[in-house]
Amino acid sequence: MSNVESSEQAPATLLVHGFYDPHEFGGVVNPPVFRASTMLFRDYDELDARLRAVSAGEDDVMYYGRYGNPQTFELQRMLAHLEGGHRSLLLPSGLAACASAITAFVKTGDHILVSSCVYGPVRHYIGTVLARMNVSVTYFDPNLGADIDGLFRSNTVLVFAESPGSQTFDVHDIPAMVAVAHRRGSIFVLDNTWATPLYFKAFEYGVDVSVHAATKYIVGHSDAQMGLITTNKETWERVRGYVRAMGLHAAPDDVYLAQRGLRTMVVRLQRHQSSALAVAEWLLTRPEVEQVLHPGLPGAPGHALWKRDFKGASGLFSVVLKPRYDREAFRAFIDSLSLFGLGLSWGGYESLVMPFDAKKSRPEYAWPYEGFSFRLHIGLESPKDLIACMEDAFTRLEKLK
Ligand SMILES: *Cc1c(COP(=O)(O)O)cnc(C)c1O
């Protein structure tokens, strides 16, 4: 089967078959990489027709490298379908997707509302580039729900949230916040990276624009950076117009890697989910641990909202230690997590650890803990081995206390 149009299909089937017809390319299973800037037109009339199609806002037109190629078009269609949005665009990084999804809607003098737990570099963008454009920001408590209403001003045009927020893992009441934003005439933009297009169906909850660091679970192998913006019908022209005007696009080899990663995302996420929950549950039993911030864990902060709105959990969560260890012991603990790479990003097949200090990285956020904290990405290794590795590290930590 090829050219499958049905949105009824289960995600696993869509991701395997997609919209590509192998017989257009001699039966080759994977779409080829189109390394192209120039695309030739047979004659003047063809040039004219394509130019008119592009100018009229038609999508998926073979016109010039920056506008995409058959593989870009297919990947964008698959991702839009998966999340239930209107259309998608691929960008060079997750940060470019976040920044573009905001900039497309603001002008000098506007005000935006941003969740206090958003990804650090998004804050940097807002505090530098947007500040120079005289766009003002209010950071809000992720747990406000409908009370976000009190923060709107006459010039508020957009709300940006990341749910759950990386590091702190607050689950926002998205439908309540979206309802208020729409009543106030604002666009609601969600960074949905943690849940992926599989586990939170942003458009069913009224979100206008969803962004993803495709670098994480979509690429899934820590070998390419990519951003994704998916919109509803109403916001599509605005976002596409901005992205085109800025000349943003994803490179063909990276598109190939993202496409290949996406094929296995359903099975990878099942494993990330079950292993992360197993490790998180084990961590809850440890006397060294103050709190496990994993929304999928019964009793954890945000669990009720997660259960109401999400279809699953990915492999990323945070841990707070009891406040009885000093920095040297914590440093030795992190260094002894031999199966966990110490590095930025997440969503690849490998486990990672990253210490963080939410008081510094999320200054407006009311972080209630005193102990050291770290974020774990649980990869595709055996969860038993990961737990054994952590057990050794805890033994070391206690000795150094
Ligand atoms: C990593 C990340 C980004 C940025 O993605 P890059 O591809 O690294 O630019 C944006 N939002 C969240 C939640 C992320 O974790």
Coordinates of C-alpha atoms and ligand atoms in Angstrom, one line a residue:
M1 CA 0.0 0.0 0.0
S2 CA 1.2 3.5 -0.7
N3 CA -0.3 7.0 -0.8
V4 CA -2.3 6.2 2.3
E5 CA -4.7 9.1 2.9
S6 CA -6.7 7.8 5.8
S7 CA -6.3 9.7 9.1
E8 CA -8.0 6.7 10.7
Q9 CA -4.8 4.7 10.6
A10 CA -3.0 3.8 13.8
P11 CA 0.2 5.9 14.2
A12 CA 2.4 2.8 13.8
T13 CA 1.0 2.0 10.4
L14 CA 1.2 5.6 9.2
L15 CA 4.8 5.9 10.3
V16 CA 5.8 2.7 8.4
H17 CA 3.8 3.4 5.1
G18 CA 3.6 7.2 5.1
F19 CA 2.6 8.9 1.8
Y20 CA 5.5 7.8 -0.3
D21 CA 5.1 5.4 -3.2
P22 CA 8.3 3.3 -3.6
H23 CA 7.3 2.5 -7.2
E24 CA 7.8 6.1 -8.2
F25 CA 11.5 5.3 -7.5
G26 CA 12.0 1.8 -8.9
G27 CA 10.6 0.2 -5.8
V28 CA 13.2 1.6 -3.4
V29 CA 11.8 1.3 0.1
N30 CA 13.1 4.5 1.5
P31 CA 12.6 7.8 -0.3
P32 CA 15.9 9.0 -1.7
V33 CA 17.7 12.1 -0.4
F34 CA 17.2 15.0 -2.7
R35 CA 20.2 17.2 -2.4
A36 CA 19.0 20.2 -4.3
S37 CA 19.1 23.9 -4.5
T38 CA 18.3 24.4 -8.1
M39 CA 15.3 22.6 -9.5
L40 CA 15.0 22.9 -13.3
F41 CA 11.8 23.7 -15.2
R42 CA 11.2 22.1 -18.6
D43 CA 10.2 25.4 -20.2
Y44 CA 8.9 28.9 -19.6
D45 CA 5.4 27.6 -19.1
E46 CA 6.4 25.2 -16.4
L47 CA 8.4 27.9 -14.7
D48 CA 5.4 30.2 -14.9
A49 CA 3.0 27.5 -13.5
R50 CA 5.2 26.7 -10.5
L51 CA 5.9 30.3 -9.7
R52 CA 2.2 31.0 -9.8
A53 CA 1.5 27.9 -7.6
V54 CA 4.1 29.1 -5.0
S55 CA 2.8 32.7 -5.1
A56 CA -0.8 31.5 -4.7
G57 CA 0.3 29.8 -1.5
E58 CA 0.1 26.2 -2.8
D59 CA 2.2 23.8 -0.7
D60 CA 4.5 21.0 -1.8
V61 CA 5.6 22.7 -5.0
M62 CA 8.9 21.8 -6.5
Y63 CA 10.3 25.2 -7.0
Y64 CA 13.6 25.8 -5.2
G65 CA 15.6 23.9 -2.5
R66 CA 14.5 26.2 0.3
Y67 CA 10.9 25.4 -0.3
G68 CA 11.4 21.7 0.3
N69 CA 11.6 18.5 -1.8
P70 CA 9.5 15.3 -2.0
Q71 CA 11.0 13.9 1.1
T72 CA 10.5 17.1 3.1
F73 CA 6.9 17.2 1.8
E74 CA 6.2 13.6 2.9
L75 CA 7.8 14.1 6.4
Q76 CA 5.8 17.3 7.0
R77 CA 2.6 15.5 6.0
M78 CA 3.3 12.6 8.2
L79 CA 4.0 14.8 11.2
A80 CA 0.9 17.0 10.7
H81 CA -1.3 13.9 10.5
L82 CA 0.3 12.4 13.5
E83 CA -0.5 15.3 15.8
G84 CA -3.8 16.1 14.2
G85 CA -2.8 19.6 12.9
H86 CA -3.4 21.3 9.5
R87 CA 0.2 21.5 8.2
S88 CA 3.8 21.3 9.3
L89 CA 7.1 22.9 8.5
L90 CA 10.6 21.6 9.2
L91 CA 13.2 24.0 10.5
P92 CA 16.9 23.8 11.3
S93 CA 16.5 23.4 15.0
G94 CA 14.0 23.2 17.8
L95 CA 15.0 26.6 19.0
A96 CA 14.4 28.1 15.5
A97 CA 10.9 26.5 15.7
C98 CA 10.2 28.0 19.1
A99 CA 11.5 31.5 18.1
S100 CA 9.7 31.5 14.8
A101 CA 6.4 30.4 16.2
I102 CA 6.5 33.4 18.5
T103 CA 8.0 36.0 16.1
A104 CA 5.5 35.2 13.4
F105 CA 2.8 36.7 15.6
V106 CA 4.3 39.7 17.4
K107 CA 5.1 43.3 16.5
T108 CA 6.7 46.2 18.4
G109 CA 4.7 47.1 21.5
D110 CA 3.0 43.7 21.9
H111 CA 3.0 41.7 25.1
I112 CA 3.3 37.9 25.5
L113 CA 2.7 35.5 28.3
V114 CA 5.3 32.7 28.7
S115 CA 5.3 29.8 31.1
S116 CA 8.1 30.1 33.7
C117 CA 9.3 26.6 33.1
V118 CA 10.2 27.0 29.4
Y119 CA 13.4 25.8 27.8
G120 CA 16.2 28.2 28.8
P121 CA 17.3 29.3 25.3
V122 CA 13.7 30.4 24.5
R123 CA 14.0 32.7 27.5
H124 CA 17.3 34.0 26.1
Y125 CA 15.6 34.7 22.7
I126 CA 12.8 36.6 24.4
G127 CA 15.1 38.6 26.6
T128 CA 17.4 39.7 23.8
V129 CA 15.9 39.7 20.3
L130 CA 12.3 40.2 21.3
A131 CA 13.3 42.8 24.0
R132 CA 15.1 44.8 21.3
M133 CA 11.8 44.7 19.3
N134 CA 10.1 46.2 22.3
V135 CA 8.0 43.1 22.9
S136 CA 7.3 42.7 26.6
V137 CA 6.9 39.4 28.5
T138 CA 5.3 38.2 31.7
Y139 CA 6.4 34.8 32.9
F140 CA 3.5 32.9 34.5
D141 CA 3.2 30.0 37.0
P142 CA 2.6 26.8 35.0
N143 CA 0.0 25.8 37.6
L144 CA -2.2 28.9 37.1
G145 CA -4.9 27.2 34.9
A146 CA -7.7 29.5 34.1
D147 CA -6.4 32.1 36.5
I148 CA -4.0 33.1 33.7
D149 CA -6.8 35.4 32.8
G150 CA -5.6 38.0 35.3
L151 CA -2.3 38.4 33.5
F152 CA -3.7 39.5 30.1
R153 CA -3.2 43.1 29.0
S154 CA -4.9 44.9 26.2
N155 CA -1.7 44.3 24.1
T156 CA -1.3 40.6 24.9
V157 CA -1.2 38.6 21.6
L158 CA 0.3 35.3 22.4
V159 CA 0.7 32.6 25.1
F160 CA 3.7 30.3 25.0
A161 CA 3.9 27.2 27.2
E162 CA 6.0 24.1 27.4
S163 CA 4.1 21.2 29.0
P164 CA 5.5 19.4 30.9
G165 CA 8.3 21.9 31.3
S166 CA 11.8 20.4 30.8
Q167 CA 13.6 20.2 34.2
T168 CA 10.6 20.9 36.4
F169 CA 7.9 18.8 34.7
D170 CA 4.9 20.9 35.5
V171 CA 1.8 19.7 33.5
H172 CA -0.3 22.7 32.4
D173 CA -4.0 22.7 32.2
I174 CA -3.9 23.3 28.5
P175 CA -7.6 23.3 27.7
A176 CA -8.3 25.8 30.5
M177 CA -5.5 28.1 29.4
V178 CA -6.4 27.9 25.7
A179 CA -10.0 28.8 26.5
V180 CA -8.9 32.0 28.3
A181 CA -6.3 32.8 25.6
H182 CA -8.9 32.6 22.8
R183 CA -11.5 34.6 24.7
R184 CA -8.8 37.3 25.1
G185 CA -8.0 37.1 21.4
S186 CA -4.6 35.5 21.9
I187 CA -2.8 32.7 20.0
F188 CA -1.8 29.7 22.1
V189 CA 1.6 28.2 21.2
L190 CA 2.7 24.9 22.8
D191 CA 6.2 23.4 23.0
N192 CA 5.1 19.7 22.9
T193 CA 8.5 18.2 22.6
W194 CA 8.3 15.9 25.7
A195 CA 5.0 14.3 24.7
T196 CA 5.9 14.1 20.9
P197 CA 3.0 14.2 18.4
L198 CA 2.0 10.8 19.7
Y199 CA 1.3 11.4 23.4
F200 CA -0.3 14.8 23.5
K201 CA -2.8 15.7 20.7
A202 CA -2.3 19.4 20.9
F203 CA -5.0 20.3 18.4
E204 CA -7.7 18.4 20.1
Y205 CA -7.1 20.6 23.1
G206 CA -7.4 23.8 21.0
V207 CA -3.7 24.7 20.7
D208 CA -3.1 27.0 17.7
V209 CA 0.5 26.2 17.0
S210 CA 2.6 23.3 18.3
V211 CA 6.4 23.3 18.2
H212 CA 8.8 20.4 18.7
A213 CA 12.5 19.9 19.0
A214 CA 12.4 17.1 16.4
T215 CA 16.1 16.8 17.4
K216 CA 14.8 14.7 20.4
Y217 CA 12.4 11.8 19.8
I218 CA 11.6 12.3 16.1
V219 CA 15.2 12.1 15.0
G220 CA 15.7 9.8 17.9
H221 CA 19.4 8.9 17.4
S222 CA 21.3 12.0 18.6
D223 CA 22.6 12.6 15.0
A224 CA 20.7 15.6 13.7
Q225 CA 19.1 18.8 14.8
M226 CA 15.7 19.8 13.6
G227 CA 12.6 21.8 14.5
L228 CA 9.0 21.3 13.7
I229 CA 6.1 23.7 13.6
T230 CA 2.6 22.4 13.1
T231 CA -0.4 24.8 12.9
N232 CA -4.1 24.8 12.8
K233 CA -5.9 26.1 9.6
E234 CA -6.2 29.7 10.9
T235 CA -2.6 30.2 11.8
W236 CA -1.0 28.4 8.8
E237 CA -0.6 31.3 6.4
R238 CA 1.0 33.5 9.0
V239 CA 3.5 30.9 10.1
R240 CA 4.4 29.8 6.6
G241 CA 4.7 33.4 5.5
Y242 CA 7.2 34.1 8.3
V243 CA 9.3 31.0 7.9
R244 CA 9.5 31.6 4.1
A245 CA 10.4 35.2 4.5
M246 CA 13.2 34.3 6.9
G247 CA 14.5 31.6 4.6
L248 CA 14.3 28.9 7.2
H249 CA 14.3 25.2 6.1
A250 CA 15.8 21.8 7.1
A251 CA 18.7 20.4 5.1
P252 CA 18.0 17.3 2.9
D253 CA 20.4 14.9 4.8
D254 CA 18.8 15.9 8.1
V255 CA 15.4 15.4 6.7
Y256 CA 16.4 11.8 5.7
L257 CA 17.6 11.1 9.2
A258 CA 14.4 12.5 10.8
Q259 CA 12.3 10.4 8.4
R260 CA 14.3 7.3 9.3
G261 CA 14.0 8.1 13.0
L262 CA 10.3 8.7 12.8
R263 CA 9.6 5.2 11.3
T264 CA 10.4 3.6 14.7
M265 CA 9.1 6.3 17.0
V266 CA 6.1 4.3 18.2
V267 CA 8.1 1.3 19.4
R268 CA 11.0 3.5 20.8
L269 CA 8.6 5.5 22.8
Q270 CA 6.9 2.4 24.3
R271 CA 10.2 1.3 25.5
H272 CA 11.3 4.8 26.8
Q273 CA 8.0 5.0 28.6
S274 CA 8.1 1.6 30.3
S275 CA 11.8 1.8 31.3
A276 CA 11.5 5.4 32.5
L277 CA 8.5 4.5 34.7
A278 CA 10.4 1.4 36.1
V279 CA 13.4 3.6 37.0
A280 CA 11.2 6.4 38.4
E281 CA 9.3 3.9 40.6
W282 CA 12.5 2.4 41.8
L283 CA 13.9 5.9 42.6
L284 CA 10.8 6.6 44.7
T285 CA 11.8 3.8 47.1
R286 CA 15.4 5.2 47.6
P287 CA 16.1 6.9 50.9
E288 CA 18.5 9.4 49.1
V289 CA 15.6 10.8 47.0
E290 CA 13.4 13.7 48.0
Q291 CA 11.2 13.8 45.0
V292 CA 10.8 12.2 41.6
L293 CA 9.3 14.6 39.0
H294 CA 7.7 12.3 36.5
P295 CA 4.1 13.2 35.6
G296 CA 3.3 9.6 34.7
L297 CA 3.9 8.4 38.3
P298 CA 0.8 8.2 40.5
G299 CA 1.1 10.8 43.3
A300 CA 3.7 12.9 41.5
P301 CA 3.0 16.6 40.8
G302 CA 0.9 17.0 37.7
H303 CA -0.2 13.3 37.5
A304 CA -3.9 14.0 37.5
L305 CA -3.7 16.4 34.5
W306 CA -1.3 14.1 32.7
K307 CA -3.7 11.2 33.2
R308 CA -6.6 13.3 31.9
D309 CA -4.9 14.7 28.8
F310 CA -1.9 12.6 27.7
K311 CA -1.8 9.3 25.9
G312 CA 1.6 8.3 27.3
A313 CA 4.9 9.5 28.8
S314 CA 8.3 9.7 27.2
G315 CA 11.6 8.9 28.9
L316 CA 12.6 12.2 30.5
F317 CA 12.1 13.2 34.1
S318 CA 13.8 14.8 37.0
V319 CA 15.0 13.7 40.5
V320 CA 15.6 15.8 43.6
L321 CA 17.9 14.5 46.2
K322 CA 17.5 14.9 50.0
P323 CA 19.2 18.2 51.0
R324 CA 21.9 16.3 53.0
Y325 CA 24.7 15.9 50.4
D326 CA 27.4 18.4 49.7
R327 CA 28.6 19.4 46.2
E328 CA 31.6 17.1 46.2
A329 CA 29.4 14.0 46.9
F330 CA 26.9 15.1 44.3
R331 CA 29.7 15.6 41.7
A332 CA 31.0 12.1 42.5
F333 CA 27.5 10.7 42.2
I334 CA 26.9 12.2 38.7
D335 CA 30.4 11.0 37.6
S336 CA 29.8 7.5 38.7
L337 CA 26.6 7.0 36.6
S338 CA 28.6 5.1 34.0
L339 CA 25.7 4.1 31.8
F340 CA 24.4 7.7 31.6
G341 CA 26.1 10.1 29.3
L342 CA 26.6 13.6 30.6
G343 CA 25.3 15.8 27.8
L344 CA 22.7 18.2 26.5
S345 CA 19.6 17.3 24.6
W346 CA 17.7 14.0 25.0
G347 CA 15.4 11.7 23.0
G348 CA 18.1 9.6 21.5
Y349 CA 18.4 5.8 22.1
E350 CA 20.9 6.4 24.9
S351 CA 20.5 7.3 28.6
L352 CA 21.6 10.7 29.7
V353 CA 22.0 12.7 33.0
M354 CA 22.1 16.4 33.4
P355 CA 22.4 18.2 36.7
F356 CA 20.5 21.5 36.9
D357 CA 19.7 24.3 39.3
A358 CA 16.2 25.5 38.6
K359 CA 16.6 28.5 40.9
K360 CA 19.2 29.8 38.4
S361 CA 17.8 28.5 35.1
R362 CA 14.2 29.4 35.8
P363 CA 14.4 32.5 37.9
E364 CA 10.7 33.3 38.1
Y365 CA 9.8 29.7 38.9
A366 CA 8.9 28.9 42.5
W367 CA 11.2 25.9 43.0
P368 CA 10.4 24.4 46.4
Y369 CA 13.4 22.1 46.9
E370 CA 16.8 22.5 48.6
G371 CA 18.6 19.4 47.5
F372 CA 20.6 18.8 44.4
S373 CA 18.6 18.0 41.3
F374 CA 19.3 16.2 38.0
R375 CA 17.4 15.3 34.9
L376 CA 17.4 11.7 33.5
H377 CA 16.8 10.6 30.0
I378 CA 16.1 6.9 30.0
G379 CA 17.3 5.3 26.8
L380 CA 16.7 1.9 25.3
E381 CA 19.2 0.0 27.5
S382 CA 17.9 -2.7 29.8
P383 CA 16.2 -0.9 32.7
K384 CA 17.7 -3.5 35.1
D385 CA 21.2 -2.4 34.1
L386 CA 20.3 1.2 34.5
I387 CA 18.9 0.6 38.0
A388 CA 22.0 -1.4 39.0
C389 CA 24.2 1.5 37.8
M390 CA 22.2 4.0 39.8
E391 CA 22.3 1.7 42.9
D392 CA 26.1 1.7 42.7
A393 CA 26.1 5.5 42.4
F394 CA 23.9 5.9 45.4
T395 CA 26.2 3.7 47.5
R396 CA 29.1 6.0 46.5
L397 CA 27.0 9.1 47.4
E398 CA 26.2 7.8 50.9
K399 CA 29.9 6.9 51.5
L400 CA 30.9 10.5 50.6
K401 CA 28.2 12.2 52.6
Ligands
LIG1 C1 15.9 20.8 23.0 C2 14.7 21.6 23.2 C3 14.5 22.6 22.3 C4 15.5 23.1 21.3 O1 15.7 22.1 20.3 P1 17.1 22.2 19.5 O2 16.9 21.3 18.3 O3 18.2 21.7 20.4 O4 17.3 23.6 19.1 C5 13.3 23.3 22.4 N1 12.4 22.9 23.4 C6 12.6 21.9 24.2 C7 11.5 21.5 25.2 C8 13.7 21.2 24.1 O5 14.0 20.2 25.0

